Amino acid sequence: MWLLDFDCCRYMSMDEAGIEQACAAFFRNDPYYPRPCGADAADRILWVEFKERFLTASRAILLEKRNVYEVDASLPERLMSKIEEKGLVLQKKKDDLAAGSFGDGPEI
């Protein structure tokens, strides 16, 4: 996840603020990565595979570095949850626009 756009890398804290920063970067970046809430079954399958591999790799990295860094082991899962939550919000906005509805405001 961190290899593309390496020239844009910067410090990211390993806490809730870092999760927010990583989630924003995930959606701000070009869509190199599968997105949650895909339009069809293939997109959803790809997201599940991406998420599982991300979490597996994250666990391995955190386990290997546990004596070097004190990092909350739940960060990878929390990041994936945050990305999925944001994906739902973005998909709802997209669906509302497609249906001609603009959320809670008056219909035009």
PDB file of C-alpha atoms in Angstrom:
ATOM      1  CA  MET A   1       0.000   0.000   0.000  1.00  0.00           C
ATOM      2  CA  TRP A   2       2.883   2.376   0.631  1.00  0.00           C
ATOM      3  CA  LEU A   3       4.947   1.793  -2.512  1.00  0.00           C
ATOM      4  CA  LEU A   4       3.001   3.808  -5.063  1.00  0.00           C
ATOM      5  CA  ASP A   5       3.457   7.572  -4.959  1.00  0.00           C
ATOM      6  CA  PHE A   6       6.428   7.032  -2.673  1.00  0.00           C
ATOM      7  CA  ASP A   7       7.490  10.621  -3.362  1.00  0.00           C
ATOM      8  CA  CYS A   8       4.367  11.758  -1.495  1.00  0.00           C
ATOM      9  CA  CYS A   9       5.201   9.882   1.726  1.00  0.00           C
ATOM     10  CA  ARG A  10       5.364  11.762   4.985  1.00  0.00           C
ATOM     11  CA  TYR A  11       5.241  11.061   8.697  1.00  0.00           C
ATOM     12  CA  MET A  12       2.122   9.324   9.962  1.00  0.00           C
ATOM     13  CA  SER A  13       1.456   8.853  13.659  1.00  0.00           C
ATOM     14  CA  MET A  14       0.521   5.379  14.853  1.00  0.00           C
ATOM     15  CA  ASP A  15      -2.726   6.420  16.544  1.00  0.00           C
ATOM     16  CA  GLU A  16      -6.251   7.590  15.677  1.00  0.00           C
ATOM     17  CA  ALA A  17      -4.905  10.679  13.895  1.00  0.00           C
ATOM     18  CA  GLY A  18      -2.706   8.429  11.757  1.00  0.00           C
ATOM     19  CA  ILE A  19      -5.705   6.253  10.904  1.00  0.00           C
ATOM     20  CA  GLU A  20      -7.608   9.350   9.766  1.00  0.00           C
ATOM     21  CA  GLN A  21      -4.609  10.508   7.722  1.00  0.00           C
ATOM     22  CA  ALA A  22      -4.148   7.083   6.107  1.00  0.00           C
ATOM     23  CA  CYS A  23      -7.856   6.794   5.289  1.00  0.00           C
ATOM     24  CA  ALA A  24      -7.913  10.239   3.682  1.00  0.00           C
ATOM     25  CA  ALA A  25      -4.785   9.394   1.679  1.00  0.00           C
ATOM     26  CA  PHE A  26      -6.325   6.087   0.558  1.00  0.00           C
ATOM     27  CA  PHE A  27      -9.285   7.854  -1.053  1.00  0.00           C
ATOM     28  CA  ARG A  28      -7.341  10.918  -2.224  1.00  0.00           C
ATOM     29  CA  ASN A  29      -4.852   8.765  -4.124  1.00  0.00           C
ATOM     30  CA  ASP A  30      -5.437   7.492  -7.638  1.00  0.00           C
ATOM     31  CA  PRO A  31      -7.541   4.320  -7.445  1.00  0.00           C
ATOM     32  CA  TYR A  32      -4.623   1.881  -7.515  1.00  0.00           C
ATOM     33  CA  TYR A  33      -6.237  -0.068  -4.709  1.00  0.00           C
ATOM     34  CA  PRO A  34      -9.607  -1.806  -4.744  1.00  0.00           C
ATOM     35  CA  ARG A  35     -12.355   0.144  -3.039  1.00  0.00           C
ATOM     36  CA  PRO A  36     -14.887  -1.128  -0.535  1.00  0.00           C
ATOM     37  CA  CYS A  37     -18.531  -1.070  -1.653  1.00  0.00           C
ATOM     38  CA  GLY A  38     -17.694  -2.069  -5.209  1.00  0.00           C
ATOM     39  CA  ALA A  39     -20.347  -1.857  -7.882  1.00  0.00           C
ATOM     40  CA  ASP A  40     -20.259  -5.528  -8.795  1.00  0.00           C
ATOM     41  CA  ALA A  41     -19.358  -8.903  -7.300  1.00  0.00           C
ATOM     42  CA  ALA A  42     -15.838  -8.914  -8.775  1.00  0.00           C
ATOM     43  CA  ASP A  43     -15.060  -5.552  -7.138  1.00  0.00           C
ATOM     44  CA  ARG A  44     -16.329  -6.777  -3.771  1.00  0.00           C
ATOM     45  CA  ILE A  45     -14.298 -10.000  -4.036  1.00  0.00           C
ATOM     46  CA  LEU A  46     -11.197  -7.974  -4.909  1.00  0.00           C
ATOM     47  CA  TRP A  47     -11.756  -5.727  -1.872  1.00  0.00           C
ATOM     48  CA  VAL A  48     -12.076  -8.727   0.466  1.00  0.00           C
ATOM     49  CA  GLU A  49      -8.856 -10.238  -0.912  1.00  0.00           C
ATOM     50  CA  PHE A  50      -7.001  -6.912  -0.642  1.00  0.00           C
ATOM     51  CA  LYS A  51      -8.208  -6.407   2.930  1.00  0.00           C
ATOM     52  CA  GLU A  52      -7.239  -9.933   4.011  1.00  0.00           C
ATOM     53  CA  ARG A  53      -3.757  -9.630   2.517  1.00  0.00           C
ATOM     54  CA  PHE A  54      -3.254  -6.159   3.986  1.00  0.00           C
ATOM     55  CA  LEU A  55      -4.203  -7.416   7.449  1.00  0.00           C
ATOM     56  CA  THR A  56      -2.028 -10.536   7.131  1.00  0.00           C
ATOM     57  CA  ALA A  57       0.988  -8.482   6.050  1.00  0.00           C
ATOM     58  CA  SER A  58       0.336  -5.895   8.769  1.00  0.00           C
ATOM     59  CA  ARG A  59       0.181  -8.548  11.483  1.00  0.00           C
ATOM     60  CA  ALA A  60       3.452 -10.073  10.284  1.00  0.00           C
ATOM     61  CA  ILE A  61       5.195  -6.690  10.209  1.00  0.00           C
ATOM     62  CA  LEU A  62       3.908  -5.692  13.651  1.00  0.00           C
ATOM     63  CA  LEU A  63       4.878  -9.072  15.100  1.00  0.00           C
ATOM     64  CA  GLU A  64       8.382  -8.776  13.672  1.00  0.00           C
ATOM     65  CA  LYS A  65       8.804  -5.232  15.020  1.00  0.00           C
ATOM     66  CA  ARG A  66       7.077  -5.737  18.390  1.00  0.00           C
ATOM     67  CA  ASN A  67      10.382  -5.441  20.279  1.00  0.00           C
ATOM     68  CA  VAL A  68      11.395  -2.303  18.387  1.00  0.00           C
ATOM     69  CA  TYR A  69       8.167  -0.304  18.365  1.00  0.00           C
ATOM     70  CA  GLU A  70       5.295  -0.101  20.778  1.00  0.00           C
ATOM     71  CA  VAL A  71       2.394  -0.050  18.344  1.00  0.00           C
ATOM     72  CA  ASP A  72      -1.257  -0.818  18.943  1.00  0.00           C
ATOM     73  CA  ALA A  73      -1.813  -4.116  17.125  1.00  0.00           C
ATOM     74  CA  SER A  74      -5.404  -3.118  16.318  1.00  0.00           C
ATOM     75  CA  LEU A  75      -4.324  -0.253  14.026  1.00  0.00           C
ATOM     76  CA  PRO A  76      -4.526  -2.240  10.751  1.00  0.00           C
ATOM     77  CA  GLU A  77      -8.041  -3.507  11.531  1.00  0.00           C
ATOM     78  CA  ARG A  78      -9.128  -0.045  12.615  1.00  0.00           C
ATOM     79  CA  LEU A  79      -7.773   1.433   9.384  1.00  0.00           C
ATOM     80  CA  MET A  80      -9.675  -1.097   7.267  1.00  0.00           C
ATOM     81  CA  SER A  81     -12.859  -0.368   9.250  1.00  0.00           C
ATOM     82  CA  LYS A  82     -12.393   3.370   8.743  1.00  0.00           C
ATOM     83  CA  ILE A  83     -11.859   2.858   4.997  1.00  0.00           C
ATOM     84  CA  GLU A  84     -15.010   0.727   4.789  1.00  0.00           C
ATOM     85  CA  GLU A  85     -17.043   3.334   6.716  1.00  0.00           C
ATOM     86  CA  LYS A  86     -15.809   6.114   4.432  1.00  0.00           C
ATOM     87  CA  GLY A  87     -16.501   3.907   1.401  1.00  0.00           C
ATOM     88  CA  LEU A  88     -20.132   3.512   2.501  1.00  0.00           C
ATOM     89  CA  VAL A  89     -20.514   7.280   2.904  1.00  0.00           C
ATOM     90  CA  LEU A  90     -18.995   7.952  -0.517  1.00  0.00           C
ATOM     91  CA  GLN A  91     -21.124   5.245  -2.150  1.00  0.00           C
ATOM     92  CA  LYS A  92     -24.288   6.722  -0.594  1.00  0.00           C
ATOM     93  CA  LYS A  93     -23.382  10.161  -1.956  1.00  0.00           C
ATOM     94  CA  LYS A  94     -22.759   8.636  -5.377  1.00  0.00           C
ATOM     95  CA  ASP A  95     -26.077   6.757  -5.256  1.00  0.00           C
ATOM     96  CA  ASP A  96     -27.935   9.893  -4.114  1.00  0.00           C
ATOM     97  CA  LEU A  97     -26.474  11.909  -6.985  1.00  0.00           C
ATOM     98  CA  ALA A  98     -27.369   9.191  -9.477  1.00  0.00           C
ATOM     99  CA  ALA A  99     -30.941   9.116  -8.142  1.00  0.00           C
ATOM    100  CA  GLY A 100     -31.246  12.906  -8.233  1.00  0.00           C
ATOM    101  CA  SER A 101     -31.370  13.153  -4.450  1.00  0.00           C
ATOM    102  CA  PHE A 102     -28.952  15.330  -2.537  1.00  0.00           C
ATOM    103  CA  GLY A 103     -29.047  13.895   0.959  1.00  0.00           C
ATOM    104  CA  ASP A 104     -31.016  15.680   3.664  1.00  0.00           C
ATOM    105  CA  GLY A 105     -31.589  18.878   1.717  1.00  0.00           C
ATOM    106  CA  PRO A 106     -34.716  19.741  -0.258  1.00  0.00           C
ATOM    107  CA  GLU A 107     -35.187  18.025  -3.601  1.00  0.00           C
ATOM    108  CA  ILE A 108     -34.883  20.225  -6.648  1.00  0.00           C
TER     109      ILE A 108
END
